[in-house]
């Protein structure tokens, strides 16, 4: 079982422009997986899609979620600038209409 590293958590939600397009979803997933495979800084890596909402407080409006952990805030900054991340943005940014990021550190 993978152990979750809670030192620094980076949570990203993506809303694709065409979430019902299988072609767009496949392109996005392939680019995101390639990026994460080649990242030097991302430790724990999770890509998800929304579950059917079971309660009113659940926001399932996004198309994909990404949860990545890092050793430190400095490592997360390096991840932002590394080549695999920049390639992912270049390949996929035209596919999404909205991105929301939440960064947090353990208390």
PDB file of N, CA, C and O in Angstrom, residues 3-52:
ATOM      1  N   UNK A   3       1.978   4.926   0.928  1.00  0.00           N
ATOM      2  CA  UNK A   3       1.786   5.771   2.099  1.00  0.00           C
ATOM      3  C   UNK A   3       1.626   7.216   1.653  1.00  0.00           C
ATOM      4  O   UNK A   3       2.389   7.715   0.828  1.00  0.00           O
ATOM      5  N   UNK A   4       0.625   7.893   2.182  1.00  0.00           N
ATOM      6  CA  UNK A   4       0.351   9.287   1.838  1.00  0.00           C
ATOM      7  C   UNK A   4       1.321  10.180   2.588  1.00  0.00           C
ATOM      8  O   UNK A   4       1.482  10.068   3.797  1.00  0.00           O
ATOM      9  N   UNK A   5       1.986  11.080   1.890  1.00  0.00           N
ATOM     10  CA  UNK A   5       2.913  12.027   2.488  1.00  0.00           C
ATOM     11  C   UNK A   5       2.183  13.354   2.655  1.00  0.00           C
ATOM     12  O   UNK A   5       1.815  13.996   1.674  1.00  0.00           O
ATOM     13  N   UNK A   6       1.997  13.765   3.873  1.00  0.00           N
ATOM     14  CA  UNK A   6       1.199  14.970   4.132  1.00  0.00           C
ATOM     15  C   UNK A   6       2.039  16.221   4.362  1.00  0.00           C
ATOM     16  O   UNK A   6       1.513  17.243   4.795  1.00  0.00           O
ATOM     17  N   UNK A   7       3.327  16.188   4.060  1.00  0.00           N
ATOM     18  CA  UNK A   7       4.183  17.348   4.300  1.00  0.00           C
ATOM     19  C   UNK A   7       3.699  18.584   3.539  1.00  0.00           C
ATOM     20  O   UNK A   7       3.535  19.654   4.094  1.00  0.00           O
ATOM     21  N   UNK A   8       3.487  18.424   2.235  1.00  0.00           N
ATOM     22  CA  UNK A   8       2.996  19.513   1.402  1.00  0.00           C
ATOM     23  C   UNK A   8       2.089  18.901   0.345  1.00  0.00           C
ATOM     24  O   UNK A   8       2.529  18.052  -0.434  1.00  0.00           O
ATOM     25  N   UNK A   9       0.833  19.315   0.319  1.00  0.00           N
ATOM     26  CA  UNK A   9      -0.159  18.716  -0.576  1.00  0.00           C
ATOM     27  C   UNK A   9      -0.629  19.751  -1.592  1.00  0.00           C
ATOM     28  O   UNK A   9      -0.965  20.883  -1.239  1.00  0.00           O
ATOM     29  N   UNK A  10      -0.643  19.331  -2.847  1.00  0.00           N
ATOM     30  CA  UNK A  10      -1.026  20.176  -3.984  1.00  0.00           C
ATOM     31  C   UNK A  10      -2.250  19.508  -4.618  1.00  0.00           C
ATOM     32  O   UNK A  10      -2.160  18.394  -5.124  1.00  0.00           O
ATOM     33  N   UNK A  11      -3.403  20.172  -4.541  1.00  0.00           N
ATOM     34  CA  UNK A  11      -4.652  19.621  -5.069  1.00  0.00           C
ATOM     35  C   UNK A  11      -5.118  20.523  -6.208  1.00  0.00           C
ATOM     36  O   UNK A  11      -5.234  21.734  -6.036  1.00  0.00           O
ATOM     37  N   UNK A  12      -5.368  19.913  -7.358  1.00  0.00           N
ATOM     38  CA  UNK A  12      -5.754  20.670  -8.544  1.00  0.00           C
ATOM     39  C   UNK A  12      -7.036  20.074  -9.108  1.00  0.00           C
ATOM     40  O   UNK A  12      -7.152  18.858  -9.242  1.00  0.00           O
ATOM     41  N   UNK A  13      -7.982  20.938  -9.427  1.00  0.00           N
ATOM     42  CA  UNK A  13      -9.217  20.512 -10.085  1.00  0.00           C
ATOM     43  C   UNK A  13      -9.250  21.124 -11.478  1.00  0.00           C
ATOM     44  O   UNK A  13      -8.974  22.319 -11.640  1.00  0.00           O
ATOM     45  N   UNK A  14      -9.567  20.291 -12.471  1.00  0.00           N
ATOM     46  CA  UNK A  14      -9.639  20.711 -13.865  1.00  0.00           C
ATOM     47  C   UNK A  14     -11.068  20.562 -14.366  1.00  0.00           C
ATOM     48  O   UNK A  14     -11.702  19.529 -14.135  1.00  0.00           O
ATOM     49  N   UNK A  15     -11.544  21.556 -15.075  1.00  0.00           N
ATOM     50  CA  UNK A  15     -12.819  21.496 -15.782  1.00  0.00           C
ATOM     51  C   UNK A  15     -12.478  21.561 -17.268  1.00  0.00           C
ATOM     52  O   UNK A  15     -12.027  22.615 -17.753  1.00  0.00           O
ATOM     53  N   UNK A  16     -12.632  20.453 -17.981  1.00  0.00           N
ATOM     54  CA  UNK A  16     -12.339  20.455 -19.404  1.00  0.00           C
ATOM     55  C   UNK A  16     -13.417  21.228 -20.155  1.00  0.00           C
ATOM     56  O   UNK A  16     -14.586  21.239 -19.756  1.00  0.00           O
ATOM     57  N   UNK A  17     -13.032  21.857 -21.258  1.00  0.00           N
ATOM     58  CA  UNK A  17     -13.987  22.585 -22.092  1.00  0.00           C
ATOM     59  C   UNK A  17     -15.018  21.636 -22.692  1.00  0.00           C
ATOM     60  O   UNK A  17     -16.183  21.990 -22.831  1.00  0.00           O
ATOM     61  N   UNK A  18     -14.569  20.439 -23.060  1.00  0.00           N
ATOM     62  CA  UNK A  18     -15.442  19.436 -23.671  1.00  0.00           C
ATOM     63  C   UNK A  18     -15.360  18.137 -22.870  1.00  0.00           C
ATOM     64  O   UNK A  18     -14.769  17.155 -23.338  1.00  0.00           O
ATOM     65  N   UNK A  19     -15.927  18.103 -21.682  1.00  0.00           N
ATOM     66  CA  UNK A  19     -15.774  16.936 -20.814  1.00  0.00           C
ATOM     67  C   UNK A  19     -16.396  15.656 -21.364  1.00  0.00           C
ATOM     68  O   UNK A  19     -16.040  14.561 -20.912  1.00  0.00           O
ATOM     69  N   UNK A  20     -17.287  15.771 -22.336  1.00  0.00           N
ATOM     70  CA  UNK A  20     -17.903  14.585 -22.927  1.00  0.00           C
ATOM     71  C   UNK A  20     -17.153  14.079 -24.150  1.00  0.00           C
ATOM     72  O   UNK A  20     -17.546  13.077 -24.750  1.00  0.00           O
ATOM     73  N   UNK A  21     -16.070  14.747 -24.515  1.00  0.00           N
ATOM     74  CA  UNK A  21     -15.261  14.331 -25.658  1.00  0.00           C
ATOM     75  C   UNK A  21     -14.259  13.269 -25.212  1.00  0.00           C
ATOM     76  O   UNK A  21     -13.330  13.553 -24.448  1.00  0.00           O
ATOM     77  N   UNK A  22     -14.445  12.057 -25.687  1.00  0.00           N
ATOM     78  CA  UNK A  22     -13.534  10.972 -25.336  1.00  0.00           C
ATOM     79  C   UNK A  22     -12.120  11.294 -25.818  1.00  0.00           C
ATOM     80  O   UNK A  22     -11.144  11.008 -25.127  1.00  0.00           O
ATOM     81  N   UNK A  23     -12.023  11.913 -26.977  1.00  0.00           N
ATOM     82  CA  UNK A  23     -10.717  12.283 -27.528  1.00  0.00           C
ATOM     83  C   UNK A  23      -9.996  13.278 -26.618  1.00  0.00           C
ATOM     84  O   UNK A  23      -8.802  13.116 -26.325  1.00  0.00           O
ATOM     85  N   UNK A  24     -10.696  14.301 -26.152  1.00  0.00           N
ATOM     86  CA  UNK A  24     -10.091  15.288 -25.255  1.00  0.00           C
ATOM     87  C   UNK A  24      -9.689  14.649 -23.934  1.00  0.00           C
ATOM     88  O   UNK A  24      -8.606  14.925 -23.403  1.00  0.00           O
ATOM     89  N   UNK A  25     -10.547  13.804 -23.395  1.00  0.00           N
ATOM     90  CA  UNK A  25     -10.239  13.144 -22.126  1.00  0.00           C
ATOM     91  C   UNK A  25      -9.019  12.237 -22.260  1.00  0.00           C
ATOM     92  O   UNK A  25      -8.137  12.242 -21.387  1.00  0.00           O
ATOM     93  N   UNK A  26      -8.951  11.495 -23.337  1.00  0.00           N
ATOM     94  CA  UNK A  26      -7.805  10.607 -23.544  1.00  0.00           C
ATOM     95  C   UNK A  26      -6.509  11.407 -23.711  1.00  0.00           C
ATOM     96  O   UNK A  26      -5.469  11.045 -23.154  1.00  0.00           O
ATOM     97  N   UNK A  27      -6.559  12.511 -24.445  1.00  0.00           N
ATOM     98  CA  UNK A  27      -5.387  13.357 -24.641  1.00  0.00           C
ATOM     99  C   UNK A  27      -4.937  13.967 -23.315  1.00  0.00           C
ATOM    100  O   UNK A  27      -3.737  13.990 -22.996  1.00  0.00           O
ATOM    101  N   UNK A  28      -5.895  14.461 -22.522  1.00  0.00           N
ATOM    102  CA  UNK A  28      -5.584  15.058 -21.231  1.00  0.00           C
ATOM    103  C   UNK A  28      -4.957  14.026 -20.302  1.00  0.00           C
ATOM    104  O   UNK A  28      -3.916  14.275 -19.688  1.00  0.00           O
ATOM    105  N   UNK A  29      -5.574  12.866 -20.186  1.00  0.00           N
ATOM    106  CA  UNK A  29      -5.065  11.821 -19.304  1.00  0.00           C
ATOM    107  C   UNK A  29      -3.664  11.369 -19.717  1.00  0.00           C
ATOM    108  O   UNK A  29      -2.791  11.194 -18.859  1.00  0.00           O
ATOM    109  N   UNK A  30      -3.435  11.181 -21.003  1.00  0.00           N
ATOM    110  CA  UNK A  30      -2.116  10.742 -21.475  1.00  0.00           C
ATOM    111  C   UNK A  30      -1.048  11.776 -21.139  1.00  0.00           C
ATOM    112  O   UNK A  30       0.044  11.433 -20.654  1.00  0.00           O
ATOM    113  N   UNK A  31      -1.346  13.053 -21.363  1.00  0.00           N
ATOM    114  CA  UNK A  31      -0.391  14.111 -21.076  1.00  0.00           C
ATOM    115  C   UNK A  31      -0.120  14.219 -19.573  1.00  0.00           C
ATOM    116  O   UNK A  31       1.029  14.354 -19.142  1.00  0.00           O
ATOM    117  N   UNK A  32      -1.164  14.131 -18.774  1.00  0.00           N
ATOM    118  CA  UNK A  32      -1.008  14.228 -17.321  1.00  0.00           C
ATOM    119  C   UNK A  32      -0.208  13.046 -16.779  1.00  0.00           C
ATOM    120  O   UNK A  32       0.697  13.224 -15.955  1.00  0.00           O
ATOM    121  N   UNK A  33      -0.497  11.851 -17.232  1.00  0.00           N
ATOM    122  CA  UNK A  33       0.246  10.658 -16.770  1.00  0.00           C
ATOM    123  C   UNK A  33       1.717  10.732 -17.178  1.00  0.00           C
ATOM    124  O   UNK A  33       2.604  10.383 -16.403  1.00  0.00           O
ATOM    125  N   UNK A  34       1.975  11.196 -18.404  1.00  0.00           N
ATOM    126  CA  UNK A  34       3.359  11.342 -18.872  1.00  0.00           C
ATOM    127  C   UNK A  34       4.111  12.341 -17.996  1.00  0.00           C
ATOM    128  O   UNK A  34       5.236  12.092 -17.569  1.00  0.00           O
ATOM    129  N   UNK A  35       3.467  13.451 -17.724  1.00  0.00           N
ATOM    130  CA  UNK A  35       4.070  14.478 -16.871  1.00  0.00           C
ATOM    131  C   UNK A  35       4.412  13.910 -15.500  1.00  0.00           C
ATOM    132  O   UNK A  35       5.545  14.052 -15.021  1.00  0.00           O
ATOM    133  N   UNK A  36       3.467  13.264 -14.859  1.00  0.00           N
ATOM    134  CA  UNK A  36       3.709  12.751 -13.514  1.00  0.00           C
ATOM    135  C   UNK A  36       4.777  11.662 -13.504  1.00  0.00           C
ATOM    136  O   UNK A  36       5.560  11.564 -12.558  1.00  0.00           O
ATOM    137  N   UNK A  37       4.826  10.868 -14.547  1.00  0.00           N
ATOM    138  CA  UNK A  37       5.842   9.806 -14.635  1.00  0.00           C
ATOM    139  C   UNK A  37       7.247  10.403 -14.671  1.00  0.00           C
ATOM    140  O   UNK A  37       8.191   9.818 -14.151  1.00  0.00           O
ATOM    141  N   UNK A  38       7.391  11.571 -15.288  1.00  0.00           N
ATOM    142  CA  UNK A  38       8.706  12.176 -15.460  1.00  0.00           C
ATOM    143  C   UNK A  38       9.031  13.280 -14.460  1.00  0.00           C
ATOM    144  O   UNK A  38      10.128  13.846 -14.500  1.00  0.00           O
ATOM    145  N   UNK A  39       8.121  13.592 -13.562  1.00  0.00           N
ATOM    146  CA  UNK A  39       8.384  14.629 -12.567  1.00  0.00           C
ATOM    147  C   UNK A  39       9.441  14.155 -11.574  1.00  0.00           C
ATOM    148  O   UNK A  39       9.363  13.045 -11.055  1.00  0.00           O
ATOM    149  N   UNK A  40      10.413  15.011 -11.318  1.00  0.00           N
ATOM    150  CA  UNK A  40      11.464  14.701 -10.344  1.00  0.00           C
ATOM    151  C   UNK A  40      11.026  14.999  -8.914  1.00  0.00           C
ATOM    152  O   UNK A  40      11.657  14.561  -7.969  1.00  0.00           O
ATOM    153  N   UNK A  41       9.966  15.767  -8.763  1.00  0.00           N
ATOM    154  CA  UNK A  41       9.612  16.291  -7.447  1.00  0.00           C
ATOM    155  C   UNK A  41       8.333  15.708  -6.855  1.00  0.00           C
ATOM    156  O   UNK A  41       8.200  15.644  -5.639  1.00  0.00           O
ATOM    157  N   UNK A  42       7.390  15.318  -7.682  1.00  0.00           N
ATOM    158  CA  UNK A  42       6.116  14.792  -7.185  1.00  0.00           C
ATOM    159  C   UNK A  42       6.345  13.439  -6.520  1.00  0.00           C
ATOM    160  O   UNK A  42       6.978  12.568  -7.099  1.00  0.00           O
ATOM    161  N   UNK A  43       5.834  13.279  -5.314  1.00  0.00           N
ATOM    162  CA  UNK A  43       5.985  12.011  -4.601  1.00  0.00           C
ATOM    163  C   UNK A  43       4.727  11.173  -4.783  1.00  0.00           C
ATOM    164  O   UNK A  43       4.628  10.383  -5.692  1.00  0.00           O
ATOM    165  N   UNK A  44       3.748  11.369  -3.925  1.00  0.00           N
ATOM    166  CA  UNK A  44       2.484  10.671  -4.055  1.00  0.00           C
ATOM    167  C   UNK A  44       1.703  11.322  -5.188  1.00  0.00           C
ATOM    168  O   UNK A  44       1.649  12.547  -5.266  1.00  0.00           O
ATOM    169  N   UNK A  45       1.119  10.510  -6.078  1.00  0.00           N
ATOM    170  CA  UNK A  45       0.432  11.043  -7.257  1.00  0.00           C
ATOM    171  C   UNK A  45      -0.925  10.370  -7.397  1.00  0.00           C
ATOM    172  O   UNK A  45      -1.011   9.148  -7.391  1.00  0.00           O
ATOM    173  N   UNK A  46      -1.959  11.176  -7.524  1.00  0.00           N
ATOM    174  CA  UNK A  46      -3.320  10.640  -7.664  1.00  0.00           C
ATOM    175  C   UNK A  46      -4.056  11.447  -8.718  1.00  0.00           C
ATOM    176  O   UNK A  46      -4.083  12.675  -8.661  1.00  0.00           O
ATOM    177  N   UNK A  47      -4.659  10.752  -9.687  1.00  0.00           N
ATOM    178  CA  UNK A  47      -5.527  11.375 -10.685  1.00  0.00           C
ATOM    179  C   UNK A  47      -6.906  10.773 -10.482  1.00  0.00           C
ATOM    180  O   UNK A  47      -7.046   9.543 -10.396  1.00  0.00           O
ATOM    181  N   UNK A  48      -7.933  11.609 -10.388  1.00  0.00           N
ATOM    182  CA  UNK A  48      -9.274  11.094 -10.162  1.00  0.00           C
ATOM    183  C   UNK A  48     -10.323  11.799 -11.001  1.00  0.00           C
ATOM    184  O   UNK A  48     -10.057  12.811 -11.656  1.00  0.00           O
ATOM    185  N   UNK A  49     -11.501  11.217 -10.983  1.00  0.00           N
ATOM    186  CA  UNK A  49     -12.684  11.806 -11.602  1.00  0.00           C
ATOM    187  C   UNK A  49     -13.769  11.843 -10.531  1.00  0.00           C
ATOM    188  O   UNK A  49     -13.712  11.097  -9.552  1.00  0.00           O
ATOM    189  N   UNK A  50     -14.768  12.713 -10.685  1.00  0.00           N
ATOM    190  CA  UNK A  50     -15.771  12.854  -9.630  1.00  0.00           C
ATOM    191  C   UNK A  50     -16.638  11.609  -9.459  1.00  0.00           C
ATOM    192  O   UNK A  50     -16.961  10.932 -10.426  1.00  0.00           O
ATOM    193  N   UNK A  51     -16.954  11.354  -8.227  1.00  0.00           N
ATOM    194  CA  UNK A  51     -17.911  10.311  -7.880  1.00  0.00           C
ATOM    195  C   UNK A  51     -19.307  10.929  -7.930  1.00  0.00           C
ATOM    196  O   UNK A  51     -19.449  12.132  -7.755  1.00  0.00           O
ATOM    197  N   UNK A  52     -20.338  10.129  -8.134  1.00  0.00           N
ATOM    198  CA  UNK A  52     -21.700  10.680  -8.060  1.00  0.00           C
ATOM    199  C   UNK A  52     -21.926  11.318  -6.679  1.00  0.00           C
ATOM    200  O   UNK A  52     -21.563  10.732  -5.656  1.00  0.00           O
TER     201      UNK A  52
END
